[in-house]
Short mmCIF file of C-alpha atoms and ligand atoms in Angstrom, two decimals:
data_model
loop_
_atom_site.label_atom_id
_atom_site.label_comp_id
_atom_site.label_asym_id
_atom_site.label_seq_id
_atom_site.Cartn_x
_atom_site.Cartn_y
_atom_site.Cartn_z
CA UNK A 1 78.21 256.62 206.09
CA UNK A 2 79.45 257.21 202.61
CA UNK A 3 75.98 255.97 201.58
CA UNK A 4 73.47 257.56 202.19
CA UNK A 5 69.99 255.35 202.19
CA UNK A 6 67.00 256.70 200.42
CA UNK A 7 64.04 255.29 199.27
CA UNK A 8 63.03 255.74 196.19
CA UNK A 9 59.26 256.87 194.57
CA UNK A 10 59.43 254.60 191.23
CA UNK A 11 56.25 255.63 190.16
CA UNK A 12 56.13 256.93 186.02
CA UNK A 13 59.84 257.22 187.28
CA UNK A 14 61.89 256.16 183.79
CA UNK A 15 64.63 253.84 184.91
CA UNK A 16 67.49 252.65 182.18
CA UNK A 17 69.37 249.36 182.51
CA UNK A 18 71.62 248.64 179.66
CA UNK A 19 72.62 244.39 179.60
CA UNK A 20 71.41 241.42 178.62
CA UNK A 21 72.63 239.02 180.32
CA UNK A 22 73.51 237.68 183.95
CA UNK A 23 73.94 240.48 185.48
CA UNK A 24 71.11 242.36 183.92
CA UNK A 25 68.41 239.37 185.14
CA UNK A 26 69.85 240.06 188.71
CA UNK A 27 69.26 243.59 188.39
CA UNK A 28 65.67 243.33 187.00
CA UNK A 29 64.22 240.90 188.95
CA UNK A 30 64.28 243.34 191.69
CA UNK A 31 63.28 246.35 189.53
CA UNK A 32 60.33 244.33 188.66
CA UNK A 33 58.81 244.89 191.33
CA UNK A 34 59.20 248.65 191.53
CA UNK A 35 56.42 250.76 189.57
CA UNK A 36 58.68 252.32 187.23
CA UNK A 37 59.26 252.10 183.51
CA UNK A 38 61.75 249.99 182.73
CA UNK A 39 64.18 250.37 179.90
CA UNK A 40 65.84 247.28 178.90
CA UNK A 41 68.49 248.47 176.02
CA UNK A 42 70.10 244.59 174.99
CA UNK A 43 70.99 244.32 171.14
CA UNK A 44 71.16 240.86 172.57
CA UNK A 45 68.69 239.96 175.47
CA UNK A 46 68.55 236.52 177.37
CA UNK A 47 65.25 234.82 176.87
CA UNK A 48 64.04 235.89 180.18
CA UNK A 49 64.24 239.35 179.36
CA UNK A 50 62.30 238.63 176.33
CA UNK A 51 59.50 237.01 178.17
CA UNK A 52 59.19 239.71 180.16
CA UNK A 53 59.26 242.37 177.20
CA UNK A 54 56.28 240.60 175.85
CA UNK A 55 54.48 240.33 178.69
CA UNK A 56 54.85 244.33 179.30
CA UNK A 57 56.41 243.91 181.92
CA UNK A 58 59.78 246.09 180.35
CA UNK A 59 60.46 247.32 177.57
CA UNK A 60 62.84 245.94 175.51
CA UNK A 61 65.24 247.84 173.24
CA UNK A 62 67.54 245.57 170.86
CA UNK A 63 70.08 248.07 169.86
CA UNK A 64 72.95 249.43 172.29
CA UNK A 65 72.00 252.52 174.79
CA UNK A 66 72.14 256.08 173.12
CA UNK A 67 72.46 259.83 174.61
CA UNK A 68 68.57 260.77 174.14
CA UNK A 69 67.73 257.53 175.80
CA UNK A 70 69.19 258.37 179.46
CA UNK A 71 67.77 262.00 178.96
CA UNK A 72 65.32 262.56 182.01
CA UNK A 73 65.87 258.94 183.49
CA UNK A 74 66.14 258.22 187.21
CA UNK A 75 68.84 255.60 186.84
CA UNK A 76 70.95 254.30 184.89
CA UNK A 77 72.60 250.54 185.10
CA UNK A 78 75.88 249.65 183.00
CA UNK A 79 75.08 245.67 183.19
CA UNK A 80 76.92 244.92 180.36
CA UNK A 81 79.53 242.61 182.60
CA UNK A 82 82.57 244.60 179.63
CA UNK A 83 84.69 246.84 180.77
CA UNK A 84 84.32 249.01 177.76
CA UNK A 85 80.43 249.51 177.08
CA UNK A 86 79.73 249.86 181.04
CA UNK A 87 81.87 252.40 180.44
CA UNK A 88 80.39 254.41 177.77
CA UNK A 89 76.70 254.08 179.65
CA UNK A 90 78.61 255.79 182.53
CA UNK A 91 79.75 258.65 180.64
CA UNK A 92 75.99 258.82 179.01
CA UNK A 93 74.54 258.80 182.59
CA UNK A 94 77.00 261.02 183.92
CA UNK A 95 76.47 263.34 181.03
CA UNK A 96 72.80 263.93 181.68
CA UNK A 97 73.77 263.78 185.14
CA UNK A 98 71.23 260.83 185.93
CA UNK A 99 72.19 258.10 188.88
CA UNK A 100 74.76 255.24 187.97
CA UNK A 101 74.87 252.02 189.20
CA UNK A 102 77.47 249.81 187.23
CA UNK A 103 76.94 246.28 188.74
CA UNK A 104 80.11 245.21 190.87
CA UNK A 105 81.62 248.49 190.24
CA UNK A 106 81.49 249.76 193.62
CA UNK A 107 83.72 253.06 193.09
CA UNK A 108 82.57 253.58 189.92
CA UNK A 109 78.50 253.94 191.16
CA UNK A 110 76.73 257.04 192.12
CA UNK A 111 74.37 254.23 194.57
CA UNK A 112 74.40 251.06 194.91
CA UNK A 113 71.05 248.39 195.44
CA UNK A 114 70.96 247.20 198.51
CA UNK A 115 70.32 243.70 200.08
CA UNK A 116 66.05 243.55 200.67
CA UNK A 117 63.76 242.48 202.74
CA UNK A 118 60.37 242.48 200.95
CA UNK A 119 57.10 242.73 202.88
CA UNK A 120 55.80 245.28 200.43
CA UNK A 121 55.29 247.73 202.45
CA UNK A 122 57.64 247.25 205.00
CA UNK A 123 60.70 247.01 203.22
CA UNK A 124 64.21 246.72 204.66
CA UNK A 125 67.65 247.64 202.75
CA UNK A 126 70.62 246.44 203.95
CA UNK A 127 73.88 247.89 203.30
CA UNK A 128 77.84 247.47 203.89
CA UNK A 129 79.51 249.94 200.89
CA UNK A 130 81.11 246.38 199.59
CA UNK A 131 82.37 245.86 203.25
CA UNK A 132 80.75 242.31 204.26
CA UNK A 133 78.73 241.13 201.63
CA UNK A 134 78.69 237.61 203.46
CA UNK A 135 77.76 239.88 206.76
CA UNK A 136 74.50 241.38 204.81
CA UNK A 137 73.49 237.62 203.58
CA UNK A 138 73.21 237.06 207.45
CA UNK A 139 71.20 240.02 208.28
CA UNK A 140 69.01 239.39 205.64
CA UNK A 141 68.72 235.50 206.44
CA UNK A 142 68.12 236.41 209.94
CA UNK A 143 65.39 238.94 209.03
CA UNK A 144 63.87 236.97 206.42
CA UNK A 145 63.61 233.99 209.47
CA UNK A 146 62.23 236.54 211.93
CA UNK A 147 59.49 238.66 210.23
CA UNK A 148 56.48 236.80 209.33
CA UNK A 149 55.19 236.93 205.57
CA UNK A 150 51.95 238.28 206.85
CA UNK A 151 54.27 241.51 207.83
CA UNK A 152 53.43 243.02 204.62
CA UNK A 153 49.36 242.37 204.37
CA UNK A 154 49.47 244.31 207.80
CA UNK A 155 51.27 247.37 206.73
CA UNK A 156 48.81 247.20 203.65
CA UNK A 157 45.80 247.08 205.81
CA UNK A 158 47.33 249.20 208.12
CA UNK A 159 48.81 252.22 206.31
CA UNK A 160 44.33 252.23 204.52
CA UNK A 161 43.11 252.40 208.19
CA UNK A 162 46.29 255.77 208.88
CA UNK A 163 43.59 258.64 207.92
CA UNK A 164 40.83 256.38 210.58
CA UNK A 165 43.63 255.69 213.67
CA UNK A 166 44.27 259.93 213.20
CA UNK A 167 40.26 260.73 215.60
CA UNK A 168 42.86 258.92 218.29
CA UNK A 169 45.08 262.11 220.25
CA UNK A 170 48.47 262.39 218.80
CA UNK A 171 51.24 260.78 220.75
CA UNK A 172 51.10 258.31 223.14
CA UNK A 173 47.80 257.72 222.54
CA UNK A 174 48.53 257.03 218.23
CA UNK A 175 51.24 254.61 219.21
CA UNK A 176 49.60 252.82 222.06
CA UNK A 177 46.60 251.76 219.04
CA UNK A 178 49.19 250.75 216.57
CA UNK A 179 51.63 249.10 218.75
CA UNK A 180 48.23 246.90 219.90
CA UNK A 181 47.77 245.95 216.40
CA UNK A 182 50.81 245.24 215.28
CA UNK A 183 51.50 243.21 217.74
CA UNK A 184 47.95 241.67 218.80
CA UNK A 185 45.20 242.32 216.87
CA UNK A 186 46.33 242.78 213.76
CA UNK A 187 48.50 239.05 214.05
CA UNK A 188 46.17 237.32 215.11
CA UNK A 189 43.56 238.06 212.97
CA UNK A 190 45.59 238.19 209.77
CA UNK A 191 45.40 234.13 209.26
CA UNK A 192 41.33 234.83 208.82
CA UNK A 193 41.53 237.02 206.44
CA UNK A 194 41.36 240.98 205.35
CA UNK A 195 38.32 241.61 205.78
CA UNK A 196 38.10 239.56 209.40
CA UNK A 197 41.60 242.16 210.23
CA UNK A 198 39.58 245.46 209.11
CA UNK A 199 37.19 244.57 211.30
CA UNK A 200 39.78 243.75 214.08
CA UNK A 201 41.09 247.18 213.64
CA UNK A 202 37.72 248.79 213.67
CA UNK A 203 36.74 247.54 217.39
CA UNK A 204 39.90 247.78 218.63
CA UNK A 205 39.63 251.47 217.32
CA UNK A 206 36.51 252.23 218.75
CA UNK A 207 38.18 250.74 222.52
CA UNK A 208 40.98 252.89 221.99
CA UNK A 209 38.97 256.17 221.54
CA UNK A 210 36.48 254.87 225.05
CA UNK A 211 39.96 254.88 226.48
CA UNK A 212 40.05 258.08 229.62
CA UNK A 213 42.76 259.80 228.23
CA UNK A 214 46.35 258.87 228.84
CA UNK A 215 47.79 259.76 231.96
CA UNK A 216 51.65 261.20 232.11
CA UNK A 217 53.58 258.19 233.78
CA UNK A 218 58.15 258.95 234.32
CA UNK A 219 60.79 256.19 233.92
CA UNK A 220 64.11 256.97 236.41
CA UNK A 221 65.88 254.18 234.67
CA UNK A 222 69.55 253.97 235.08
CA UNK A 223 71.83 253.97 231.64
CA UNK A 224 74.99 251.99 232.69
CA UNK A 225 78.21 253.20 232.58
CA UNK A 226 78.39 253.97 228.74
CA UNK A 227 78.97 250.53 226.73
CA UNK A 228 75.14 250.76 225.23
CA UNK A 229 75.42 247.04 225.78
CA UNK A 230 75.18 247.55 229.28
CA UNK A 231 71.99 248.91 229.12
CA UNK A 232 68.43 246.94 230.67
CA UNK A 233 65.86 245.41 227.92
CA UNK A 234 63.79 247.41 230.19
CA UNK A 235 65.70 250.13 229.64
CA UNK A 236 66.21 250.24 226.07
CA UNK A 237 62.60 249.50 226.02
CA UNK A 238 62.06 253.05 227.78
CA UNK A 239 64.02 254.96 225.56
CA UNK A 240 62.09 253.64 222.01
CA UNK A 241 59.13 254.51 225.02
CA UNK A 242 59.59 257.60 225.65
CA UNK A 243 58.15 261.01 224.59
CA UNK A 244 60.61 263.31 226.56
CA UNK A 245 63.78 261.84 228.09
CA UNK A 246 65.17 264.38 230.56
CA UNK A 247 68.94 262.91 230.35
CA UNK A 248 72.22 263.84 232.46
CA UNK A 249 75.61 264.21 231.35
CA UNK A 250 77.06 261.15 231.82
CA UNK A 251 74.52 259.39 229.30
CA UNK A 252 76.31 258.39 226.28
CA UNK A 253 75.39 259.82 223.16
CA UNK A 254 75.39 255.63 221.44
CA UNK A 255 72.44 255.64 224.34
CA UNK A 256 70.37 258.67 223.07
CA UNK A 257 70.90 257.10 219.71
CA UNK A 258 68.36 254.73 220.99
CA UNK A 259 65.54 256.97 221.70
CA UNK A 260 62.83 257.69 218.64
CA UNK A 261 63.59 260.05 216.88
CA UNK A 262 60.69 261.84 217.51
CA UNK A 263 61.49 261.87 221.51
CA UNK A 264 62.11 265.12 223.12
CA UNK A 265 65.63 265.09 224.16
CA UNK A 266 66.62 267.39 226.85
CA UNK A 267 69.99 267.84 228.80
CA UNK A 268 69.99 267.98 232.81
CA UNK A 269 73.35 267.95 232.32
CA UNK A 270 75.12 267.94 235.80
CA UNK A 271 79.20 268.89 236.63
CA UNK A 272 81.13 267.62 239.24
CA UNK A 273 80.29 270.43 242.01
CA UNK A 274 77.57 273.14 241.78
CA UNK A 275 74.18 272.09 238.65
CA UNK A 276 74.37 273.61 234.96
CA UNK A 277 70.82 273.31 235.85
CA UNK A 278 69.39 273.74 239.51
CA UNK A 279 67.74 269.80 240.74
CA UNK A 280 64.67 272.44 241.41
CA UNK A 281 64.65 273.08 238.15
CA UNK A 282 65.19 269.36 237.29
CA UNK A 283 62.15 268.36 239.32
CA UNK A 284 60.03 270.81 237.49
CA UNK A 285 61.41 269.94 233.74
CA UNK A 286 60.19 266.32 234.62
CA UNK A 287 56.68 267.48 237.26
CA UNK A 288 56.22 269.72 233.21
CA UNK A 289 56.32 267.42 231.11
CA UNK A 290 54.24 264.51 232.95
CA UNK A 291 51.62 267.01 233.78
CA UNK A 292 50.90 266.93 230.11
CA UNK A 293 50.17 263.44 229.90
CA UNK A 294 53.27 262.09 228.08
CA UNK A 295 55.30 259.54 229.31
CA UNK A 296 58.83 261.05 230.45
CA UNK A 297 62.36 259.02 231.33
CA UNK A 298 64.99 260.30 233.71
CA UNK A 299 67.05 258.60 233.06
CA UNK A 300 70.56 258.42 234.63
CA UNK A 301 73.69 257.63 234.34
CA UNK A 302 75.09 253.97 236.19
CA UNK A 303 71.98 253.39 238.59
CA UNK A 304 69.60 255.96 239.76
CA UNK A 305 69.51 254.98 243.22
CA UNK A 306 73.34 255.53 243.52
CA UNK A 307 74.83 259.00 243.95
CA UNK A 308 72.28 260.55 241.90
CA UNK A 309 69.59 262.44 243.89
CA UNK A 310 66.39 260.53 242.83
CA UNK A 311 64.44 260.16 246.20
CA UNK A 312 64.40 264.50 245.34
CA UNK A 313 62.77 263.83 242.06
CA UNK A 314 60.40 261.04 243.33
CA UNK A 315 59.00 263.34 245.91
CA UNK A 316 58.37 265.73 242.99
CA UNK A 317 56.53 262.98 241.27
CA UNK A 318 54.80 262.13 244.18
CA UNK A 319 53.79 265.36 245.28
CA UNK A 320 52.06 266.54 242.21
CA UNK A 321 49.80 262.65 242.04
CA UNK A 322 52.23 261.11 239.17
CA UNK A 323 53.20 257.96 238.91
CA UNK A 324 56.19 256.59 238.22
CA UNK A 325 58.50 253.02 238.15
CA UNK A 326 62.08 252.49 238.69
CA UNK A 327 64.39 250.73 236.03
CA UNK A 328 67.51 250.13 238.12
CA UNK A 329 71.33 250.29 235.84
CA UNK A 330 75.08 248.94 236.10
CA UNK A 331 76.02 251.35 238.78
CA UNK A 332 79.65 252.57 238.28
CA UNK A 333 81.07 250.28 240.52
CA UNK A 334 80.28 247.41 238.84
CA UNK A 335 81.57 248.48 235.73
CA UNK A 336 84.49 249.39 236.69
CA UNK A 337 85.24 246.18 239.30
CA UNK A 338 84.84 244.08 236.26
CA UNK A 339 87.14 246.75 234.11
CA UNK A 340 90.17 246.18 237.45
CA UNK A 341 89.03 242.29 236.11
CA UNK A 342 88.37 242.21 240.06
CA UNK A 343 85.64 241.35 242.72
CA UNK A 344 83.98 243.70 245.39
CA UNK A 345 83.59 241.52 247.78
CA UNK A 346 86.05 238.47 248.58
CA UNK A 347 85.92 235.73 250.60
CA UNK A 348 88.43 236.39 253.52
CA UNK A 349 89.22 239.37 252.42
CA UNK A 350 86.47 241.84 252.73
CA UNK A 351 82.52 241.10 254.16
CA UNK A 352 81.42 244.11 252.83
CA UNK A 353 81.95 246.81 249.86
CA UNK A 354 81.10 250.31 250.08
CA UNK A 355 79.82 253.18 248.18
CA UNK A 356 81.61 256.12 248.87
CA UNK A 357 81.22 259.88 247.46
CA UNK A 358 83.48 262.18 247.49
CA UNK A 359 81.77 265.55 248.31
CA UNK A 360 78.40 265.87 248.73
CA UNK A 361 75.87 268.95 249.64
CA UNK A 362 78.74 270.98 252.21
CA UNK A 363 81.59 270.06 251.07
CA UNK A 364 83.81 266.60 250.73
CA UNK A 365 82.58 264.32 252.25
CA UNK A 366 83.00 262.77 255.85
CA UNK A 367 82.50 258.95 255.65
CA UNK A 368 84.23 256.58 259.04
CA UNK A 369 86.88 256.96 258.87
CA UNK A 370 88.31 254.50 261.27
CA UNK A 371 86.57 251.22 259.39
CA UNK A 372 87.56 252.63 256.24
CA UNK A 373 91.43 252.59 257.19
CA UNK A 374 91.47 249.14 257.69
CA UNK A 375 93.26 246.35 256.16
CA UNK A 376 91.34 244.84 252.90
CA UNK A 377 88.26 246.97 252.74
CA UNK A 378 87.06 247.76 249.69
CA UNK A 379 84.72 251.65 248.70
CA UNK A 380 83.97 252.50 245.34
CA UNK A 381 84.50 256.57 246.09
CA UNK A 382 82.51 258.49 243.44
CA UNK A 383 83.02 261.76 242.85
CA UNK A 384 86.54 261.11 244.34
CA UNK A 385 88.24 262.63 242.21
CA UNK A 386 88.85 266.26 243.97
CA UNK A 387 89.04 264.51 247.17
CA UNK A 388 91.48 262.90 246.54
CA UNK A 389 94.06 264.26 248.68
CA UNK A 390 91.26 265.09 251.30
CA UNK A 391 90.23 261.24 251.41
CA UNK A 392 94.26 260.22 251.63
CA UNK A 393 94.72 262.75 254.40
CA UNK A 394 92.25 261.12 256.35
CA UNK A 395 92.53 257.57 255.39
CA UNK A 396 96.53 258.10 256.89
CA UNK A 397 95.34 259.83 259.88
CA UNK A 398 93.25 256.69 261.26
CA UNK A 399 95.98 253.85 260.32
CA UNK A 400 95.60 253.10 256.34
CA UNK A 401 98.83 251.48 255.13
CA UNK A 402 100.49 253.95 252.78
CA UNK A 403 101.05 251.25 249.76
CA UNK A 404 96.75 249.83 250.04
CA UNK A 405 95.98 249.84 246.53
CA UNK A 406 93.85 252.44 245.41
CA UNK A 407 92.16 252.11 241.15
CA UNK A 408 91.30 254.65 239.33
CA UNK A 409 88.80 253.77 236.34
CA UNK A 410 88.15 256.30 234.13
CA UNK A 411 84.93 255.79 231.73
CA UNK A 412 84.60 252.32 232.39
CA UNK A 413 82.85 250.45 230.20
CA UNK A 414 83.66 253.17 227.24
CA UNK A 415 85.92 252.39 224.37
CA UNK A 416 88.41 255.23 225.82
CA UNK A 417 88.84 253.22 229.21
CA UNK A 418 91.71 253.93 231.30
CA UNK A 419 93.24 252.50 234.66
CA UNK A 420 94.99 254.46 237.12
CA UNK A 421 97.07 251.50 239.53
CA UNK A 422 98.31 253.42 242.61
CA UNK A 423 98.55 252.80 246.16
CA UNK A 424 96.70 255.54 249.13
CA UNK A 425 100.57 256.83 249.63
CA UNK A 426 100.53 257.92 246.11
CA UNK A 427 97.13 258.49 245.39
CA UNK A 428 97.77 262.36 244.68
CA UNK A 429 100.46 262.47 242.30
CA UNK A 430 99.24 259.47 240.23
CA UNK A 431 96.23 261.63 239.62
CA UNK A 432 97.59 265.10 238.79
CA UNK A 433 100.11 262.92 236.03
CA UNK A 434 96.84 260.89 234.60
CA UNK A 435 95.50 264.18 234.45
CA UNK A 436 91.99 262.53 233.80
CA UNK A 437 88.87 264.28 232.02
CA UNK A 438 85.52 261.55 232.57
CA UNK A 439 84.52 260.90 235.04
CA UNK A 440 86.80 258.28 236.97
CA UNK A 441 85.30 255.71 240.49
CA UNK A 442 88.25 255.50 243.14
CA UNK A 443 88.19 252.11 244.21
CA UNK A 444 90.08 251.40 247.18
CA UNK A 445 91.69 248.48 248.23
CA UNK A 446 91.63 247.02 244.96
CA UNK A 447 94.51 246.66 242.18
CA UNK A 448 94.31 245.22 238.81
CA UNK A 449 94.39 241.98 238.32
CA UNK A 450 96.99 242.54 235.27
CA UNK A 451 99.51 243.85 237.96
CA UNK A 452 99.05 239.88 238.88
CA UNK A 453 98.63 238.04 235.80
CA UNK A 454 99.23 240.35 233.10
CA UNK A 455 97.75 237.92 230.18
CA UNK A 456 94.10 238.32 231.18
CA UNK A 457 94.69 242.38 230.22
CA UNK A 458 93.56 241.36 226.81
CA UNK A 459 90.08 239.22 228.16
CA UNK A 460 89.39 242.23 230.75
CA UNK A 461 89.45 244.83 228.33
CA UNK A 462 87.27 243.84 225.94
N1 LIG B 1 74.27 256.74 239.23
C1 LIG B 1 75.38 257.33 238.96
C2 LIG B 1 76.55 258.13 239.76
C3 LIG B 1 76.14 259.08 239.42
S1 LIG B 1 77.95 260.21 240.85
C4 LIG B 1 76.28 255.88 238.90
O1 LIG B 1 75.66 254.79 239.71
O2 LIG B 1 77.04 255.15 238.44
C5 LIG B 1 78.84 260.11 239.34
C6 LIG B 1 79.96 259.21 239.91
O3 LIG B 1 80.19 258.13 239.15
C7 LIG B 1 81.12 260.05 239.23
O4 LIG B 1 82.02 261.33 239.54
C8 LIG B 1 81.92 258.80 238.24
O5 LIG B 1 82.58 258.82 240.09
C9 LIG B 1 81.05 257.83 238.68
N2 LIG B 1 81.20 257.32 237.33
C10 LIG B 1 79.62 257.37 236.81
N3 LIG B 1 79.76 256.73 235.50
C11 LIG B 1 81.19 256.70 235.45
C12 LIG B 1 82.02 255.81 234.75
N4 LIG B 1 81.84 255.49 233.35
N5 LIG B 1 83.43 255.28 234.49
C13 LIG B 1 83.77 255.51 235.88
N6 LIG B 1 83.06 256.50 236.82
C14 LIG B 1 81.54 256.82 235.69
#
C-alpha cells in the first residue's frame, strides 16, 4: 500500500487549484462537494468556473499562482495540463510544504484523488494506485448499483440519533440496534420521509431498551484449510459479528483479517504434540468471555468436528449453561484431495475413506491396520508427519504393498501449497527429503492425478 487512504476534514480548509481547463473542471466538480474554501488560479478560466465563482461556490483569481497564495493551504492541485506550469505549481507547493496533486501524474503527486461513491455522509473511496483505472470504474459502477440512494439519508438520520442510542449498553446491544436500523427499520421507513424514519428509530430504541440483557453465545466455526475463499458464508458472518475470537494456530492471518477491528483476538495456538495452551485453559477462556454476555467465536482450522477437541469445549459450555452453535468447515482431507485432483471415494476402488489421526493422547495412534492395509483403501491421515515411520511399519507388517501410493499435501489451499507424491515404501525417505514445515495431510492410497495426466496440473493448482 504505497498510498494510504485517509478522509481529510475540509471544513474551513483552504484548497488551491491552478488551472482553468478540462482537468480543473473535473477536479472542481468533486471539490465543490466539500466544505473547503476553494481558490482557483487561472488567467483564462472556463465559463463554468466563472459561473461557479459568480455563484459564490469558489474564489477565482484571474492570474497565475504565487508563493503567498499557497502558504497555509491544505492541498494544492496542479491542473494546468502544461508541464512547465504544473512544475512551477509543484515547486510552490513543496516549498510551502503543502500536499500536492499533479493531475495525471501519479509519480509527481503526494496524494491522488480516488474514485468515489458518494452517499454523503457515507463515502467510499476506491484506489488502485494507478494500476487499473478500468477496474476502479467497474468497482464504482458495481457499488453505485448496489447501494440504495437513500443510504446517505439513513446515515445522516442515524448520525443525529447516535447520542440517544448511546443509552444502550456498549457492544453487542448497541450493534444489534444499529444493525436492525440499517438493514430493516431504516430502509422500510425512509420512503415515508425523514420524520417517519426518526419516529421509527424512537420506537426501535424503546424496544431494544426493554429487551433482556444480551446473553453470551459461542459459535464453534471451521475456518477451512486456509484459503479465505474456502470459508463458508456463515463463518464469514460469524467473524464479522464476534466480540471475541479465540483462534487456533492453523487459522490463516488472511482469515483473521476479516474480523471486526474492535474484536478481541485471542490465540489459543497449539503445536502438533503438546499444547501452547492447555485444553483446560482454552475451555476456561471460552467460558469466561461467553459468561460476560458477549459473542464468542471459537475458530478452528478445517472443520471444527475433525480432530479438534470440539466435544471438550462444548461440554465446558454446557456445564455453564452457555448456548452454542456449530458451523462446519472444509476439512484438510477435502482440500488435500482437491489439490491432488482426486476424489476421496471412487466407484470400484474404495467404498469408504477414513479420517485417521497420526497420534492421540497416548502417543502414536493405533488403527485397524489390517483393513487399512488392503489394496485400494484411502485414508486421510491428520497429524501424520511424525508418525510416518510407525504407520509405514504397521501397514507393511499387515500386508500392504510397498508401492501403495501415498501423497502428502502441505499447506493445502494456500499459495505455498506443496505436494509430495511417494509410495508407502519410500514414505520416511520422501518426508525427510521434503523437509515439510507447514501442516501436512498424508493421503494413503492416492496419487496426484497429474502423475497420470500432467496437463491437469495447473488447473488443479489454481
Ligand atoms: N480440524 C482440522 C484438523 C486439525 S488436526 C481439519 O478439519 O482440517 C491438524 C492437522 O490437520 C494437521 O496436522 C494436518 O495434518 C491437517 N491440516 C490442517 N490444515 C491443513 C492444511 N491446510 N493442509 C494440510 N493439512 C492440514
